[in-house]
Coordinates of C-alpha atoms in Angstrom, one line a residue:
M295 CA 12.4 -13.9 2.3
K296 CA 11.7 -11.4 -0.5
I297 CA 9.3 -11.3 -3.5
N298 CA 10.5 -12.3 -6.9
E299 CA 7.3 -12.2 -9.0
L300 CA 3.6 -11.4 -8.6
S301 CA 0.7 -12.3 -11.0
I302 CA -2.9 -11.1 -10.5
S303 CA -6.1 -11.9 -12.4
N304 CA -9.6 -10.5 -11.9
F305 CA -8.7 -9.0 -8.5
R306 CA -9.8 -5.6 -7.1
G307 CA -9.1 -3.0 -9.8
I308 CA -7.3 -5.5 -12.1
S309 CA -9.6 -7.2 -14.6
K310 CA -7.0 -9.0 -16.8
T311 CA -3.8 -10.8 -15.8
R312 CA -1.0 -8.4 -14.8
K313 CA 2.5 -9.4 -13.7
L314 CA 5.2 -7.6 -11.8
I315 CA 8.8 -8.8 -11.9
F316 CA 10.7 -7.7 -8.8
T317 CA 14.1 -9.1 -9.9
K318 CA 17.1 -7.6 -11.6
N319 CA 20.2 -9.6 -12.3
S320 CA 18.4 -12.5 -10.8
K321 CA 18.1 -10.8 -7.4
P322 CA 14.9 -9.5 -5.7
R323 CA 14.9 -5.7 -5.7
S324 CA 12.8 -2.8 -4.4
I325 CA 10.0 -1.6 -6.7
L326 CA 8.3 1.7 -7.5
I327 CA 4.8 1.9 -9.1
Y328 CA 4.0 5.4 -10.5
G329 CA 0.5 6.4 -11.8
D330 CA -2.3 8.8 -11.3
N331 CA -4.8 8.2 -8.5
G332 CA -7.5 5.7 -9.4
T333 CA -5.3 3.7 -11.8
G334 CA -5.0 0.6 -9.7
K335 CA -1.7 1.0 -7.9
S336 CA -3.1 -0.1 -4.5
S337 CA -4.6 -3.3 -6.0
F338 CA -1.1 -4.7 -6.5
L339 CA -0.3 -3.9 -2.9
D340 CA -3.6 -5.4 -1.7
A341 CA -2.7 -8.6 -3.6
I342 CA 0.7 -8.9 -1.8
E343 CA -0.9 -8.2 1.6
F344 CA -3.5 -10.9 0.9
I345 CA -0.9 -13.5 -0.1
A346 CA 1.4 -12.7 2.8
Q347 CA -1.0 -11.9 5.7
G348 CA -4.4 -13.1 4.5
T349 CA -5.9 -9.6 4.9
I350 CA -6.9 -6.9 2.5
Q351 CA -6.3 -3.4 3.9
N352 CA -5.8 -4.9 7.3
R353 CA -9.2 -6.8 7.2
R354 CA -9.5 -10.5 7.1
T355 CA -12.3 -10.5 4.6
T356 CA -14.0 -13.3 2.7
S357 CA -16.6 -11.1 0.9
S358 CA -16.4 -11.4 -2.9
G359 CA -17.1 -7.7 -3.2
D360 CA -13.9 -6.9 -1.3
W361 CA -11.6 -8.6 -3.8
I362 CA -13.2 -9.9 -6.9
Y363 CA -12.9 -7.4 -9.8
S364 CA -16.3 -5.9 -10.6
S365 CA -18.1 -8.4 -8.4
N366 CA -21.5 -7.0 -9.3
S367 CA -21.1 -8.7 -12.6
K368 CA -22.0 -12.4 -12.5
V369 CA -19.7 -12.9 -15.5
N370 CA -16.7 -12.1 -13.3
Y371 CA -17.7 -14.8 -10.8
Q372 CA -17.0 -17.3 -13.5
S373 CA -13.6 -15.7 -14.4
A374 CA -10.5 -17.1 -12.8
T375 CA -9.8 -14.9 -9.8
K376 CA -6.2 -15.6 -8.8
V377 CA -3.3 -14.0 -6.9
W378 CA 0.1 -15.8 -7.3
C379 CA 3.4 -14.9 -5.7
K380 CA 6.9 -16.4 -6.0
F381 CA 9.5 -15.7 -3.3
D382 CA 13.3 -15.8 -3.5
N383 CA 13.5 -19.0 -1.4
G384 CA 11.5 -20.9 -4.0
L385 CA 8.1 -20.7 -2.2
C386 CA 5.1 -20.2 -4.5
V387 CA 1.8 -19.2 -3.0
E388 CA -1.5 -18.9 -4.9
K389 CA -4.9 -17.9 -3.7
D390 CA -8.0 -18.5 -5.8
Y391 CA -11.6 -17.5 -5.3
V392 CA -13.6 -20.5 -6.6
F393 CA -17.2 -21.8 -6.7
D394 CA -17.8 -24.8 -4.5
D395 CA -21.4 -26.0 -4.0
N396 CA -22.6 -22.6 -5.4
K397 CA -20.6 -20.8 -2.8
L398 CA -17.5 -18.7 -3.2
N399 CA -14.5 -20.0 -1.2
I400 CA -10.8 -19.1 -0.9
V401 CA -8.4 -21.9 -1.8
T402 CA -4.7 -21.5 -1.0
F403 CA -1.9 -23.4 -2.8
K404 CA 1.6 -23.5 -1.2
N405 CA 4.0 -25.1 -3.6
E406 CA 1.0 -27.0 -5.1
E407 CA -0.2 -28.3 -1.7
E408 CA -3.9 -27.3 -1.5
F409 CA -5.7 -25.8 1.5
N410 CA -9.4 -25.0 1.4
K411 CA -9.0 -21.9 3.4
N412 CA -7.1 -18.6 3.6
I413 CA -3.6 -19.5 4.7
S414 CA -1.0 -16.8 5.6
I415 CA 2.8 -16.9 5.6
P416 CA 4.0 -16.9 9.3
S417 CA 7.1 -14.9 8.6
F418 CA 4.9 -12.0 7.4
C419 CA 2.6 -12.0 10.4
H420 CA 4.7 -10.3 13.2
A421 CA 4.3 -6.7 12.1
P422 CA 2.3 -4.5 9.7
L423 CA 3.4 -5.2 6.1
V424 CA 1.6 -2.3 4.3
L425 CA 1.5 1.3 5.5
R426 CA -1.0 3.7 3.9
R427 CA -1.7 7.4 4.4
R428 CA -4.9 6.6 6.3
D429 CA -3.0 4.5 8.8
I430 CA -1.2 7.7 9.9
I431 CA -4.5 9.7 10.0
K432 CA -6.1 6.9 12.0
F433 CA -3.2 6.8 14.5
W434 CA -3.7 10.5 15.5
D435 CA -7.5 10.2 15.4
L436 CA -7.5 7.5 18.1
D437 CA -7.5 8.7 21.7
S438 CA -4.2 8.1 23.5
I439 CA -5.9 5.5 25.8
E440 CA -6.4 3.1 22.9
R441 CA -3.6 3.8 20.4
M442 CA -1.8 0.6 21.1
K443 CA -4.7 -1.4 19.7
I444 CA -3.2 -0.9 16.3
F445 CA -0.3 -3.1 17.3
I446 CA -2.2 -5.7 19.4
P447 CA -2.8 -8.1 16.4
F448 CA 1.0 -8.4 16.2
A449 CA 1.4 -9.4 19.9
S450 CA -0.3 -12.8 19.6
P451 CA 1.3 -16.2 20.0
K452 CA -0.7 -17.2 16.9
N453 CA 1.5 -14.9 14.8
D454 CA 4.1 -17.7 14.8
V455 CA 1.7 -20.0 13.0
G456 CA 0.6 -17.4 10.5
F457 CA -2.5 -15.9 12.1
I458 CA -3.2 -12.2 12.7
P459 CA -6.3 -11.9 15.1
I460 CA -9.0 -9.6 13.8
T461 CA -9.7 -6.3 15.6
E462 CA -12.7 -5.7 17.7
Q463 CA -14.0 -3.3 15.1
E464 CA -13.8 -5.9 12.4
K465 CA -15.7 -8.4 14.7
I466 CA -18.4 -5.8 15.2
D467 CA -18.6 -5.0 11.5
R468 CA -19.0 -8.7 10.6
I469 CA -21.7 -9.2 13.2
N470 CA -23.4 -5.9 12.1
K471 CA -23.4 -7.0 8.5
K472 CA -25.2 -10.2 9.5
R473 CA -27.6 -8.3 11.7
L474 CA -28.5 -5.9 8.9
K475 CA -29.0 -8.9 6.5
F476 CA -31.5 -10.6 8.9
K477 CA -33.1 -7.3 9.8
E478 CA -33.9 -6.7 6.1
K479 CA -35.4 -10.2 5.8
R480 CA -37.4 -9.7 9.0
N481 CA -38.8 -6.4 7.7
D482 CA -39.8 -7.9 4.4
L483 CA -41.6 -10.8 6.0
L484 CA -43.2 -8.6 8.7
Q485 CA -44.5 -6.3 6.1
K486 CA -46.2 -9.2 4.3
I487 CA -47.7 -10.5 7.5
C488 CA -49.0 -7.1 8.5
K489 CA -50.6 -6.8 5.1
E490 CA -52.4 -10.1 5.5
Y491 CA -53.6 -9.1 9.0
N492 CA -54.4 -5.6 7.9
W493 CA -52.1 -4.1 10.5
D494 CA -50.1 -0.9 10.5
Y495 CA -46.5 -2.1 9.6
E496 CA -44.8 1.0 11.0
E497 CA -46.5 0.5 14.4
E498 CA -45.8 -3.3 14.5
Q499 CA -42.2 -2.7 13.5
L500 CA -41.6 -0.8 16.8
K501 CA -42.8 -3.7 19.0
D502 CA -40.4 -6.2 20.5
K503 CA -40.7 -9.9 19.6
N504 CA -42.8 -11.0 22.6
R505 CA -45.4 -8.3 22.2
L506 CA -45.7 -8.9 18.5
F507 CA -46.1 -12.7 18.8
L508 CA -48.6 -12.3 21.7
K509 CA -50.7 -10.2 19.3
I510 CA -50.3 -12.7 16.5
K511 CA -51.4 -15.6 18.8
K512 CA -54.5 -13.6 19.9
R513 CA -55.4 -12.9 16.2
E514 CA -55.0 -16.6 15.4
H515 CA -56.8 -17.7 18.6
V516 CA -54.1 -20.1 19.7
R517 CA -51.9 -20.4 22.8
K518 CA -48.9 -21.7 21.0
L519 CA -47.7 -21.3 17.4
N520 CA -47.3 -25.0 17.2
N521 CA -51.1 -25.2 17.1
L522 CA -51.0 -23.7 13.6
R523 CA -48.8 -26.5 12.2
K524 CA -51.7 -28.7 11.0
T525 CA -54.4 -26.1 10.3
K526 CA -52.3 -23.3 8.7
S527 CA -49.0 -24.9 7.7
R528 CA -47.9 -22.1 5.4
K529 CA -48.7 -19.4 8.0
Y530 CA -46.9 -21.5 10.6
R531 CA -43.7 -21.7 8.6
E532 CA -43.7 -17.9 7.9
L533 CA -44.2 -17.1 11.6
R534 CA -41.4 -19.6 12.7
R535 CA -39.1 -17.9 10.2
L536 CA -40.0 -14.5 11.5
Y537 CA -39.4 -15.7 15.1
R538 CA -36.0 -17.0 14.1
Y539 CA -35.1 -13.6 12.4
Y540 CA -35.9 -11.8 15.7
D541 CA -33.7 -14.3 17.6
V542 CA -30.7 -13.9 15.2
I543 CA -31.0 -10.1 15.4
S544 CA -31.1 -10.2 19.2
G545 CA -28.1 -12.5 19.3
C546 CA -26.1 -10.1 17.1
N547 CA -27.0 -7.2 19.3
K548 CA -25.8 -9.1 22.4
S549 CA -22.6 -10.1 20.8
I550 CA -21.8 -6.5 19.7
K551 CA -22.6 -5.3 23.3
H552 CA -20.3 -8.0 24.7
I553 CA -17.4 -7.1 22.4
R554 CA -17.8 -3.4 23.2
K555 CA -17.9 -4.1 27.0
K556 CA -14.8 -6.2 26.8
Y557 CA -12.9 -3.6 24.8
K558 CA -14.1 -0.8 27.2
A559 CA -12.6 -2.8 30.1
L560 CA -9.2 -2.6 28.2
Q561 CA -9.5 1.1 27.9
E562 CA -10.3 1.6 31.6
K563 CA -8.2 -0.9 33.4
K564 CA -4.5 -1.8 33.9
N565 CA -4.0 -5.6 34.3
G566 CA -0.5 -5.8 33.0
K567 CA -1.5 -7.3 29.6
F568 CA 0.6 -7.1 26.5
H569 CA 3.9 -7.1 28.4
D570 CA 5.9 -8.1 25.3
L571 CA 4.4 -5.3 23.3
K572 CA 5.2 -2.8 26.1
K573 CA 8.8 -4.0 26.2
I574 CA 9.2 -3.4 22.4
M575 CA 7.8 0.1 22.6
E576 CA 10.1 1.0 25.5
K577 CA 13.0 -0.3 23.6
I578 CA 12.4 1.7 20.5
S579 CA 11.7 5.0 22.3
P580 CA 15.3 6.2 22.2
E581 CA 15.6 5.3 18.5
I582 CA 12.5 7.4 17.8
T583 CA 14.2 10.4 19.5
K584 CA 17.4 9.8 17.7
W585 CA 15.9 9.6 14.2
F586 CA 13.3 12.4 14.8
K587 CA 16.1 14.8 15.7
N588 CA 18.1 13.6 12.7
I589 CA 15.3 13.9 10.2
S590 CA 13.2 17.0 11.2
P591 CA 14.8 20.4 10.5
S592 CA 12.8 21.9 13.3
S593 CA 13.9 19.6 16.0
D594 CA 16.6 21.8 17.5
C595 CA 14.3 22.7 20.5
V596 CA 13.6 19.0 21.2
D597 CA 15.7 17.2 23.8
R598 CA 14.1 13.8 23.7
I599 CA 10.8 12.1 23.0
I600 CA 9.5 9.6 25.5
V601 CA 7.0 6.9 24.3
S602 CA 4.9 6.0 27.4
V603 CA 3.1 2.7 26.9
A604 CA 0.3 1.4 29.1
K605 CA 0.6 4.6 31.3
Q606 CA -3.2 5.2 31.4
T607 CA -4.6 1.8 30.3
D608 CA -3.2 -1.5 29.0
I609 CA -3.6 -0.2 25.4
S610 CA -2.5 3.5 25.8
I611 CA 0.4 5.2 24.0
N612 CA 1.4 8.7 25.1
F613 CA 4.2 10.9 23.8
D614 CA 6.0 13.2 26.1
V615 CA 8.2 15.7 24.3
I616 CA 10.9 17.1 26.5
L617 CA 12.2 20.5 25.2
T618 CA 15.7 21.8 25.5
N619 CA 14.5 24.3 28.1
G620 CA 13.3 21.5 30.3
L621 CA 9.6 22.0 29.7
E622 CA 7.3 19.2 28.5
A623 CA 5.0 19.5 25.5
N624 CA 2.2 17.6 23.9
P625 CA 3.2 16.8 20.3
E626 CA -0.5 16.9 19.2
K627 CA -0.5 20.6 20.2
Y628 CA 3.2 21.6 19.8
F629 CA 4.2 19.8 16.5
S630 CA 3.2 20.8 13.0
E631 CA 1.2 18.2 11.0
A632 CA 4.4 17.2 9.2
N633 CA 6.2 16.5 12.4
R634 CA 3.2 14.6 13.9
D635 CA 3.1 12.4 10.8
L636 CA 6.9 11.9 11.1
L637 CA 6.5 10.8 14.7
A638 CA 3.8 8.3 13.9
L639 CA 5.7 6.9 10.9
L640 CA 8.9 6.5 13.0
L641 CA 6.8 4.6 15.6
Y642 CA 5.6 2.3 12.9
F643 CA 9.0 1.9 11.2
E644 CA 10.9 1.2 14.4
F645 CA 8.3 -1.3 15.5
I646 CA 8.5 -3.1 12.2
Y647 CA 12.3 -3.0 12.4
A648 CA 12.3 -4.4 15.9
K649 CA 9.9 -7.2 14.8
S650 CA 12.4 -8.2 12.1
F651 CA 14.5 -9.7 14.9
E652 CA 11.5 -11.9 15.9
G653 CA 11.2 -13.3 12.4
Q654 CA 9.3 -10.7 10.3
N655 CA 10.5 -10.8 6.7
K656 CA 12.4 -7.7 5.5
V657 CA 9.7 -6.4 3.1
L658 CA 8.0 -3.1 3.6
I659 CA 5.2 -1.7 1.4
L660 CA 4.5 2.1 1.4
D661 CA 1.4 3.2 -0.4
D662 CA 1.8 6.9 -1.1
V663 CA 2.5 7.4 2.6
F664 CA 4.8 10.4 2.3
Q665 CA 2.4 12.8 0.5
S666 CA 1.4 15.0 3.5
I667 CA 5.0 15.5 4.7
D668 CA 7.1 18.5 3.9
S669 CA 9.6 18.1 1.1
T670 CA 12.7 18.3 3.4
I671 CA 11.4 15.9 6.0
R672 CA 10.2 13.6 3.2
L673 CA 13.7 13.4 1.6
N674 CA 15.4 12.9 5.0
L675 CA 12.8 10.2 6.0
V676 CA 13.6 8.2 2.8
R677 CA 17.3 8.5 3.5
Y678 CA 16.7 7.2 7.0
L679 CA 14.8 4.2 5.5
L680 CA 17.5 3.4 3.0
K681 CA 20.1 3.6 5.8
R682 CA 18.2 1.9 8.6
F683 CA 16.5 -0.7 6.4
N684 CA 19.4 -1.1 4.0
E685 CA 18.9 -4.8 3.3
W686 CA 15.1 -4.6 3.0
Q687 CA 12.9 -4.8 -0.1
F688 CA 10.7 -1.7 -0.5
I689 CA 7.5 -1.6 -2.6
L690 CA 6.4 2.0 -3.1
T691 CA 3.7 3.8 -4.9
T692 CA 3.3 7.5 -5.8
H693 CA 1.1 9.7 -8.0
D694 CA 3.5 12.7 -7.8
K695 CA 5.8 13.0 -10.7
L696 CA 8.4 15.2 -8.9
W697 CA 8.4 12.8 -5.9
K698 CA 8.9 9.9 -8.3
E699 CA 12.0 11.5 -9.7
Q700 CA 13.3 12.3 -6.2
L701 CA 12.8 8.7 -5.1
I702 CA 14.7 7.3 -8.2
N703 CA 17.6 9.6 -7.4
L704 CA 17.6 8.8 -3.7
F705 CA 17.8 5.0 -4.5
R706 CA 20.5 5.6 -7.0
N707 CA 22.6 7.7 -4.6
H708 CA 22.4 4.9 -2.0
N709 CA 23.4 2.2 -4.5
S710 CA 20.0 0.6 -4.2
T711 CA 18.4 -0.9 -7.3
L712 CA 14.8 0.2 -7.9
V713 CA 12.7 -1.6 -10.5
Q714 CA 10.3 0.9 -11.9
Y715 CA 6.7 0.5 -13.3
E716 CA 4.4 3.1 -14.7
I717 CA 0.6 2.8 -15.0
N718 CA -0.2 4.7 -18.2
R719 CA -4.0 4.5 -17.8
W720 CA -6.8 2.4 -16.3
S721 CA -10.1 1.3 -18.0
L722 CA -13.0 -0.7 -16.8
L723 CA -12.5 -3.3 -19.5
D724 CA -8.7 -3.7 -19.4
G725 CA -7.8 -2.5 -15.9
P726 CA -4.3 -0.9 -15.4
Q727 CA -1.9 -0.6 -18.4
L728 CA 1.6 -1.2 -17.1
A729 CA 4.9 -0.1 -18.6
I730 CA 8.2 -1.1 -17.1
G731 CA 11.2 1.3 -16.7
I732 CA 10.2 4.8 -15.7
N733 CA 13.0 7.1 -16.8
N734 CA 15.1 4.3 -18.2
Y735 CA 16.1 6.7 -21.0
D736 CA 19.0 4.5 -22.1
E737 CA 16.9 1.4 -22.5
K738 CA 14.3 3.3 -24.4
L739 CA 17.0 4.7 -26.7
K740 CA 18.4 1.2 -27.3
E741 CA 14.9 0.0 -28.3
V742 CA 14.3 2.9 -30.7
I743 CA 17.7 2.4 -32.3
C744 CA 16.6 -1.1 -33.2
N745 CA 13.0 -0.3 -34.3
G746 CA 12.7 3.4 -34.9
D747 CA 13.4 5.8 -37.8
A748 CA 16.0 8.6 -37.9
V749 CA 13.7 11.2 -36.3
D750 CA 12.6 8.9 -33.5
I751 CA 16.3 7.9 -32.7
S752 CA 17.5 11.5 -32.7
A753 CA 14.6 12.7 -30.5
R754 CA 15.2 9.9 -28.0
A755 CA 18.9 10.5 -28.0
G756 CA 18.3 14.2 -27.4
Y757 CA 16.1 13.3 -24.5
L758 CA 18.9 11.2 -22.9
L759 CA 21.4 13.9 -23.7
E760 CA 19.3 16.5 -21.8
Y761 CA 19.0 14.2 -18.9
L762 CA 22.8 13.6 -18.9
C763 CA 23.6 17.4 -19.1
E764 CA 21.1 18.2 -16.3
N765 CA 22.8 15.8 -13.9
L766 CA 26.5 16.0 -15.0
S767 CA 26.6 19.8 -14.9
V768 CA 25.9 19.6 -11.1
I769 CA 28.4 16.8 -10.5
I770 CA 31.4 18.3 -12.3
H771 CA 30.6 21.9 -11.5
S772 CA 30.6 22.9 -15.2
G773 CA 30.6 26.6 -14.6
V774 CA 26.8 27.3 -14.7
Q775 CA 25.6 28.2 -11.2
R776 CA 22.9 25.6 -10.5
K777 CA 20.1 26.0 -8.0
K778 CA 17.3 23.6 -6.9
D779 CA 14.5 23.3 -9.4
D780 CA 16.3 25.6 -11.9
R781 CA 15.8 25.1 -15.7
Y782 CA 18.6 25.2 -18.3
T783 CA 18.8 24.1 -21.9
I784 CA 21.5 22.0 -23.5
G785 CA 22.8 25.3 -25.1
D786 CA 23.4 26.7 -21.6
L787 CA 25.0 23.5 -20.1
W788 CA 26.9 21.8 -22.9
P789 CA 29.8 24.2 -23.5
G790 CA 30.8 24.0 -19.8
I791 CA 30.4 20.3 -19.7
L792 CA 32.5 19.8 -22.9
K793 CA 35.3 22.1 -21.6
I794 CA 35.7 20.0 -18.4
M795 CA 35.2 16.6 -20.1
K796 CA 38.0 17.4 -22.5
R797 CA 40.4 17.2 -19.5
T798 CA 39.2 13.6 -18.7
P799 CA 39.8 10.1 -20.2
A800 CA 36.4 10.5 -21.9
K801 CA 37.7 13.4 -24.0
E802 CA 37.4 11.6 -27.4
T803 CA 33.8 10.4 -26.7
F804 CA 32.6 13.9 -25.8
E805 CA 34.4 15.6 -28.6
T806 CA 32.9 13.3 -31.2
L807 CA 29.5 13.7 -29.6
N808 CA 29.9 17.5 -30.0
D809 CA 30.2 17.0 -33.8
F810 CA 26.9 15.3 -33.8
I811 CA 25.0 17.5 -31.3
M812 CA 23.2 19.3 -34.2
N813 CA 21.3 16.1 -34.8
R814 CA 19.3 16.8 -31.7
N815 CA 18.2 20.2 -32.9
L816 CA 18.0 19.6 -36.7
I817 CA 16.3 16.2 -36.6
G818 CA 15.0 15.3 -33.1
A819 CA 13.6 18.6 -31.9
H820 CA 12.0 20.3 -34.9
Y821 CA 10.1 19.6 -38.1
N822 CA 12.0 20.5 -41.4
E823 CA 12.6 19.0 -44.8
W824 CA 16.2 18.0 -43.9
A825 CA 15.0 16.2 -40.8
V826 CA 12.5 14.1 -42.8
S827 CA 15.2 13.0 -45.2
A828 CA 17.9 12.5 -42.6
S829 CA 20.0 9.3 -42.7
K830 CA 19.1 6.7 -40.2
T831 CA 22.8 5.6 -40.1
E832 CA 23.8 9.1 -38.9
S833 CA 21.0 9.1 -36.3
I834 CA 22.1 5.7 -35.0
E835 CA 25.7 6.9 -34.7
F836 CA 24.4 10.0 -32.7
G837 CA 22.4 7.7 -30.4
E838 CA 25.3 5.4 -29.8
L839 CA 27.5 8.3 -28.9
V840 CA 25.0 9.6 -26.4
L841 CA 24.8 6.1 -24.9
R842 CA 28.6 5.9 -24.7
S843 CA 28.9 9.3 -23.1
Y844 CA 26.1 8.4 -20.6
Y845 CA 27.7 5.1 -19.6
S846 CA 31.1 6.9 -19.0
V847 CA 29.6 8.9 -16.2
F848 CA 26.8 6.6 -15.0
Y849 CA 27.2 3.2 -13.2
K850 CA 24.8 1.0 -15.1
D851 CA 24.9 -1.9 -12.7
K852 CA 24.8 0.2 -9.5
G853 CA 22.2 2.7 -11.0
N854 CA 23.9 5.8 -9.8
W855 CA 26.0 8.7 -11.2
I856 CA 29.7 9.3 -10.6
N857 CA 30.5 11.4 -7.5
D858 CA 33.2 13.5 -9.3
K859 CA 35.2 13.5 -12.5
D860 CA 38.1 11.6 -11.0
E861 CA 36.0 8.4 -11.3
I862 CA 35.8 8.8 -15.2
T863 CA 38.0 6.1 -16.9
G864 CA 36.9 6.7 -20.5
E865 CA 35.4 3.3 -20.5
E866 CA 31.9 2.1 -19.7
L867 CA 31.5 2.1 -15.9

C-alpha cells in the first residue's frame, strides 16, 4: 500500500490547506521536497507519520501544542485542523482535532467510518516509517546495553492490530508533565495558605505532606480536617484540595520510580526476552557487512561486521568489526563519523526491509538524513536504496541544492520516477508556499510558450538548452574534457555536440536549432533594443526546437537520459 495524495490544514507549521500529489501517470511515485531549513518540510512528514502510525516524531501525543498550528492562538483552535491521506488501494484516512465538551479530541475517519480516538494503520506499524538525522545521533548516544530499545516498539504482538507501544521515556515524560502541572497548582495554593497563616512559604514548601498538615491541624486546633467542614467550609475545601495535590504528586513520583526500576532490570538482566527481535537482527547481520563493504570506500580493511544482539542484556546491541588482519575493532573508536552513520543507517534500513516480509508497507520516509555523510558514501547509499528497495515509495526532504540535483539524477539513472516539490518560502500567516516540479525545465518552457512573451520564452528555452548541453556533452563525449563540478558555457559545449549529433538520426533537428541559437544570446540572455522588439513567433519556434532536441535524447516517460548516441532515433523517445 502506497500513498496517492496528502492534504493538510492547520497542522504543525502548515496554517492553510496544502496538498501533495504523489501520483504520476496514475501510479504512486517517490517524492522529493526541497526547501530551506525552517520552511515546513518536516510538517508534511509528521502528517504522514501521524496518519499511518498515530505518532508525531515517534511520540504518541495528544497535546494540541504538538500538532495544532500556532496552538497558542485561540483562533486556531476554532480552525479546522485536519490531516487526510488517500492510498493506492482506495483507503482514505482522515484525522481531525475537534472540540468535544470543551475538550480537544482526536477523531479518525477510515473510509468515512468514524472512531473517536487515534487509530493507526496496522500495515505501517511493524517498523520505523520515518528516519531523521536525530535518530542516527540518538542511536550512537545510547549505551550499547540499551540500543535495542529503539526497535522494541516494533516487536509487539499489538503491531498486527495497529498499535505501537510507547517507550519508557515517553511514559515518564507524560507522568512528569502531569506532576509539574499539579506541583504548580500545589505551590500556588500553598502560597495563599501560608499568607493567611503568616507563615514562611519557602520554609513550608520544603516540608512533606504529613508534617505540613500536622502543623495546620495544630494551628486550627483540630484533630482531623473534617472537623473544619462545618465551621470553616471554605478553608476545609482549600485544604482538601491541597492534600489531593500532594497525593497526586506523590503518585507520579512512585510511577516514575517504578518505570525506571523496571527498565533498569532490562538493562541488567538476561531473561531471553525479545526472541523474535534478536532473530531478525542476527539474520540481517551478514547483509549489513555486505552492503557496508559495497558502499564505503574505506572498507577494504574490513572483513566482516558482526551484530551481537542481547549479548550483555536483553536490550543490548554491540558491533564487532573484524579486520582483514584478524584483529577486532570497536566501530565507535575505529570508524569515522560518516562510516558510523552509515553503519547505523544500514541497521535501520535492513531492519525495515526485513519487516516488509512481516507486512510492513513498502514506504520509507527520509527527512534530510544523509547530510552528515560524505559525498561518496551518500551517493553509494542512495544507489543501494534504489537497488535494494526498488519497488518502494520514498519520501525525501533536503535543504541542500547540490544534493537535490544529485538525487534527481540518481532516480533518473535508475529509471525511478520522482515527483518533485519546492517550498519557495514560509510565513506565519500562510505557512509553506509549494511549487511542483523542481528542474522540470521542459514543463516550465511549455508553460511560458503558452503564456509568456518573446523574451521570457527565449530565456526559458536558453535555460533548458544549457541543461541539455551540460548533460549531453558527457553522454556522447563531445570532445570537451569534462570533470566533476566543472563549468562550461554553451559556447564551449555546443560545437562539439552539434558535430556528433549531425551523424545521428537527430541531425535535422540539431542543425535547425543551430540556426536559432542566437535567440538565446540576443533575446533571452541580454537586454537590447532588438530583444525588446523580437517576434514572439520566432521565440516560440526556438523554444519548440529546444524541446524537440531535448526529447530526442531524454526519455520523458522514464525520466532519464540516453546512455549513448546509438539510442537516438530522431523521434521523441
